[in-house]
Amino acid sequence: MGFALGQGAALLVAARGQGDASGLWRWMQDGGGWHGQHLAPAHDLSALALHPRLPVVYATAGEGAGRLLAWRIGADGAVPLADTGTGGVEPAHLAVDPAGRVLIVANYESGALTLWRLAPDGAVAGAPQVVQLEGRGPDPDRQAAAHPHQVLFGADGSVAVIDLGADRLRLFGLDAGRLRLVPLSAGCLPPGSGPRHGVMLEDGRMAVAGELGNVLLVGAGDDWQAVPATGLTRPGHARFARNYPGDIAAGPGGLVHLANRSLSTLATFDPGGPGGGPPRLVAEVACDVDWPQHLLVHGGHVLVAGWDSGRVVAHPLRGGVPGAVEPLFACAGACWLALLRG
């Protein structure tokens, strides 16, 4: 059975670039096919995040000075709610707390986090707070300073920040009333691993893509196990010979899926157990897109946004393991996916 989006649901796609078709798209299934609507033009979108209760989507944008954009999504299109500077450079990710009170942006290049309060209608409210991070790693080209690449909210309300530049997993408490982060810990990952994106595991550990080390990392605090991100030995063919694993997503059965971007593969791992054996590669399949930038697990499938190919595809999950690719639709510059439920 092919991929089914679900009754009334839509797939929001960030189309990265500077052309007329760049920006925010809404894709919906219509009979056996797909229909795309260009909701809002925008240059250099990098990530999307949804409000937990409202039909509002937030986006980071900008190769240089960062921008925060927001829209309310309706049947007729998208109403702008925000277009403001992030106070940092090259924002890579953003997240909204589960209560819908605070939004946090990770400014990758400038090494800073920016916090905004959110109004009841989902719009940003008041002046933001900027938190500058410090640190470095052994790679002189990519780790000369702190470079936060992802922000995650835990079930306990904590904030996890994955810092590629400093090889750190930083944990904070969120004081929403004062709009500030309270430092809790800063776990050290293997030097030079370059952690990029991660997912929380049910046992409290985290599985993290090590972009610079070409590894999957599983652990917590200062205790991490690393295994190769791929079972392939050939060089990459998309952009670089070096692999640069990127996004990671949790799937059914406790497995995790990792995008190997230069190799254009989807690798599936059993993360192992606390105190048990190391993570184990279960399967690796071709994505049939170049530079798989973002993953989304939904409807018994792993959806893949192929940035360089300008296509979105799906892999059906059988026993938690991805099968042969199922083409969905073409969308130039597709780099991020978000599911807007009906």
Coordinates of C-alpha atoms in Angstrom, one line a residue, residues 7-252:
Q7 CA -7.6 12.9 6.1
G8 CA -7.3 16.7 5.9
A9 CA -3.6 16.7 6.5
A10 CA -1.0 18.6 4.5
L11 CA 2.7 18.4 4.1
L12 CA 4.5 21.7 4.5
V13 CA 7.8 21.9 2.6
A14 CA 10.6 24.5 3.0
A15 CA 12.0 25.0 -0.5
R16 CA 15.5 26.4 -0.1
G17 CA 17.0 28.8 -2.6
Q18 CA 16.6 32.3 -3.9
G19 CA 14.4 31.8 -6.9
D20 CA 10.8 32.7 -7.5
A21 CA 9.6 29.2 -6.4
S22 CA 11.6 29.3 -3.1
G23 CA 9.8 29.6 0.2
L24 CA 7.0 27.7 1.9
W25 CA 4.9 25.2 0.1
R26 CA 1.8 23.2 1.0
W27 CA 1.4 19.7 -0.6
M28 CA -1.8 17.7 -0.3
Q29 CA -2.9 14.4 -1.8
D30 CA -5.7 14.6 -4.3
G31 CA -7.0 11.2 -5.4
G32 CA -3.9 9.3 -6.4
G33 CA -1.7 12.3 -6.9
W34 CA -0.3 15.4 -5.2
H35 CA -1.2 19.1 -5.5
G36 CA 1.3 21.8 -4.4
Q37 CA 0.5 25.4 -3.5
H38 CA 3.2 28.0 -3.1
L39 CA 2.1 29.7 0.2
A40 CA 4.8 32.3 0.7
P41 CA 8.0 33.3 -1.1
A42 CA 11.1 33.3 1.1
H43 CA 14.8 33.1 0.5
D44 CA 17.1 30.5 2.0
L45 CA 14.7 28.7 4.4
S46 CA 16.6 26.2 6.6
A47 CA 14.1 24.7 9.0
L48 CA 10.4 24.6 10.0
A49 CA 8.6 24.2 13.3
L50 CA 4.9 23.9 14.1
H51 CA 3.0 25.5 17.0
P52 CA 1.8 22.7 19.3
R53 CA -1.9 23.7 19.1
L54 CA -2.3 26.4 16.4
P55 CA -2.1 26.2 12.6
V56 CA 1.1 28.3 12.8
V57 CA 4.4 27.4 11.2
Y58 CA 7.7 29.1 12.0
A59 CA 10.8 29.1 9.8
T60 CA 14.5 30.1 10.0
A61 CA 16.1 31.7 7.0
G62 CA 19.2 33.4 5.8
E63 CA 22.8 32.4 4.8
G64 CA 24.1 35.5 6.6
A65 CA 22.1 37.6 9.0
G66 CA 19.3 35.3 10.3
R67 CA 15.6 35.8 9.9
L68 CA 12.6 34.3 11.8
L69 CA 9.5 34.0 9.7
A70 CA 6.0 32.8 10.8
W71 CA 2.7 32.3 9.1
R72 CA -0.8 31.2 10.1
I73 CA -2.0 28.5 7.7
G74 CA -5.6 28.6 6.5
A75 CA -7.6 27.1 3.7
D76 CA -6.9 30.0 1.4
G77 CA -3.2 30.4 2.1
A78 CA -0.7 31.7 4.6
V79 CA -1.1 34.9 6.7
P80 CA 2.3 36.4 7.7
L81 CA 2.8 36.7 11.5
A82 CA 6.5 37.5 11.8
D83 CA 9.5 38.5 9.7
T84 CA 12.3 39.7 12.0
G85 CA 16.0 39.3 12.6
T86 CA 17.2 36.5 14.8
G87 CA 20.1 38.5 16.3
G88 CA 22.5 35.9 14.9
V89 CA 24.0 34.5 11.8
E90 CA 23.0 31.5 9.7
P91 CA 20.1 30.0 11.8
A92 CA 19.9 26.3 11.3
H93 CA 17.0 25.1 13.5
L94 CA 14.2 26.2 15.8
A95 CA 11.8 24.7 18.2
V96 CA 8.6 25.7 20.2
D97 CA 8.1 24.5 23.7
P98 CA 5.2 22.0 24.2
A99 CA 3.1 24.6 26.0
G100 CA 3.4 27.1 23.0
R101 CA 4.9 29.8 25.2
V102 CA 8.5 30.2 23.9
L103 CA 10.3 29.7 20.6
I104 CA 14.1 29.1 20.4
V105 CA 16.3 29.6 17.4
A106 CA 19.8 28.0 17.0
N107 CA 22.0 30.5 15.1
Y108 CA 24.7 28.1 13.8
E109 CA 27.4 30.4 12.5
S110 CA 27.3 33.0 15.3
G111 CA 27.0 30.4 18.1
A112 CA 24.0 31.9 19.8
L113 CA 20.5 30.9 20.8
T114 CA 17.6 33.4 20.5
L115 CA 14.4 33.1 22.6
W116 CA 11.0 34.8 21.9
R117 CA 7.8 34.8 23.8
L118 CA 4.8 33.7 21.8
A119 CA 1.4 35.5 22.0
P120 CA -1.8 33.5 22.4
D121 CA -2.3 33.7 18.6
G122 CA 1.1 32.3 17.9
A123 CA 2.8 35.6 16.9
V124 CA 6.2 36.5 18.5
A125 CA 5.8 39.0 21.3
G126 CA 8.2 41.5 22.8
A127 CA 12.0 41.7 22.5
P128 CA 14.0 38.5 22.2
Q129 CA 16.8 37.3 24.5
V130 CA 20.1 36.2 22.9
V131 CA 22.3 33.6 24.7
Q132 CA 25.8 33.4 23.4
L133 CA 27.5 29.9 23.7
E134 CA 31.2 29.3 24.0
G135 CA 33.4 26.4 23.1
R136 CA 35.5 24.8 20.3
G137 CA 36.5 21.5 18.9
P138 CA 39.6 19.9 17.2
D139 CA 38.4 20.6 13.6
P140 CA 39.9 24.0 12.7
D141 CA 37.6 24.6 9.8
R142 CA 34.3 23.6 11.4
Q143 CA 34.9 23.8 15.1
A144 CA 36.7 27.1 15.8
A145 CA 33.7 28.2 18.0
A146 CA 30.4 27.0 19.3
H147 CA 27.9 26.2 16.5
P148 CA 24.5 25.1 17.8
H149 CA 22.7 23.0 15.1
Q150 CA 19.5 21.8 16.8
V151 CA 17.2 22.6 19.7
L152 CA 15.0 19.9 21.3
F153 CA 12.5 20.1 24.1
G154 CA 12.4 17.1 26.4
A155 CA 9.3 15.6 28.0
D156 CA 10.4 17.0 31.3
G157 CA 10.5 20.5 29.9
S158 CA 14.3 20.6 29.6
V159 CA 16.0 22.1 26.5
A160 CA 18.7 20.1 24.7
V161 CA 21.1 22.0 22.4
I162 CA 23.3 20.0 20.1
D163 CA 26.5 22.0 19.5
L164 CA 28.5 20.8 16.4
G165 CA 31.3 23.3 17.0
A166 CA 32.1 22.3 20.6
D167 CA 31.1 18.6 20.5
R168 CA 28.7 19.2 23.3
L169 CA 25.1 18.3 24.3
R170 CA 24.0 21.2 26.4
L171 CA 21.0 20.8 28.7
F172 CA 19.0 23.8 30.0
G173 CA 16.0 24.4 32.1
L174 CA 13.5 26.9 30.6
D175 CA 12.3 29.8 32.8
A176 CA 9.4 30.9 30.5
G177 CA 8.3 33.7 32.8
R178 CA 11.7 35.4 32.7
L179 CA 12.5 34.2 29.1
R180 CA 15.8 32.7 30.1
L181 CA 17.7 29.4 30.0
V182 CA 19.1 27.9 33.1
P183 CA 22.3 25.8 32.4
L184 CA 22.0 22.2 33.8
S185 CA 24.8 20.3 32.1
A186 CA 27.1 20.2 29.1
G187 CA 27.9 16.6 28.1
C188 CA 31.1 16.0 26.0
L189 CA 30.7 13.9 22.9
P190 CA 33.8 12.3 21.2
P191 CA 36.2 15.1 20.0
G192 CA 35.7 15.9 16.3
S193 CA 32.5 14.0 16.0
G194 CA 30.6 17.2 15.1
P195 CA 27.1 16.4 16.5
R196 CA 24.4 17.8 14.2
H197 CA 20.9 16.4 14.9
G198 CA 19.6 14.0 17.5
V199 CA 16.5 12.1 18.8
M200 CA 15.5 11.2 22.3
L201 CA 15.3 7.5 23.0
E202 CA 12.7 6.0 25.3
D203 CA 15.4 4.9 27.9
G204 CA 16.6 8.5 28.3
R205 CA 19.6 8.3 26.1
M206 CA 20.0 10.2 22.8
A207 CA 20.9 9.0 19.3
V208 CA 22.9 11.7 17.5
A209 CA 24.3 12.1 13.9
G210 CA 28.0 12.9 14.1
E211 CA 28.4 15.0 10.9
L212 CA 32.1 15.5 11.0
G213 CA 33.1 12.0 12.4
N214 CA 30.8 10.2 10.0
V215 CA 29.3 8.3 12.9
L216 CA 26.1 7.5 14.8
L217 CA 26.5 8.4 18.5
V218 CA 24.3 6.9 21.2
G219 CA 24.5 7.9 24.9
A220 CA 24.0 10.6 27.5
G221 CA 26.2 13.0 29.5
D222 CA 29.8 12.1 28.8
D223 CA 29.2 8.4 28.0
W224 CA 28.8 7.8 24.3
Q225 CA 29.2 4.9 21.9
A226 CA 30.1 5.6 18.3
V227 CA 29.6 3.4 15.2
P228 CA 30.1 4.2 11.5
A229 CA 27.1 6.0 10.0
T230 CA 27.2 3.8 6.9
G231 CA 28.2 0.3 5.9
L232 CA 29.4 1.6 2.5
T233 CA 33.1 2.1 1.8
R234 CA 32.8 4.1 -1.4
P235 CA 33.2 7.9 -1.5
G236 CA 30.1 10.1 -1.6
H237 CA 28.8 11.4 -4.9
A238 CA 26.5 14.3 -3.9
R239 CA 28.5 17.5 -3.3
F240 CA 31.4 15.8 -1.4
A241 CA 33.4 12.6 -1.2
R242 CA 33.1 12.9 2.5
N243 CA 29.8 11.6 3.7
Y244 CA 28.4 14.2 6.2
P245 CA 25.5 12.4 7.9
G246 CA 22.7 14.8 8.6
D247 CA 19.2 14.3 9.9
I248 CA 18.0 11.5 12.2
A249 CA 14.5 10.3 13.0
A250 CA 13.1 7.8 15.5
G251 CA 10.9 5.0 14.0
P252 CA 8.7 2.2 15.3

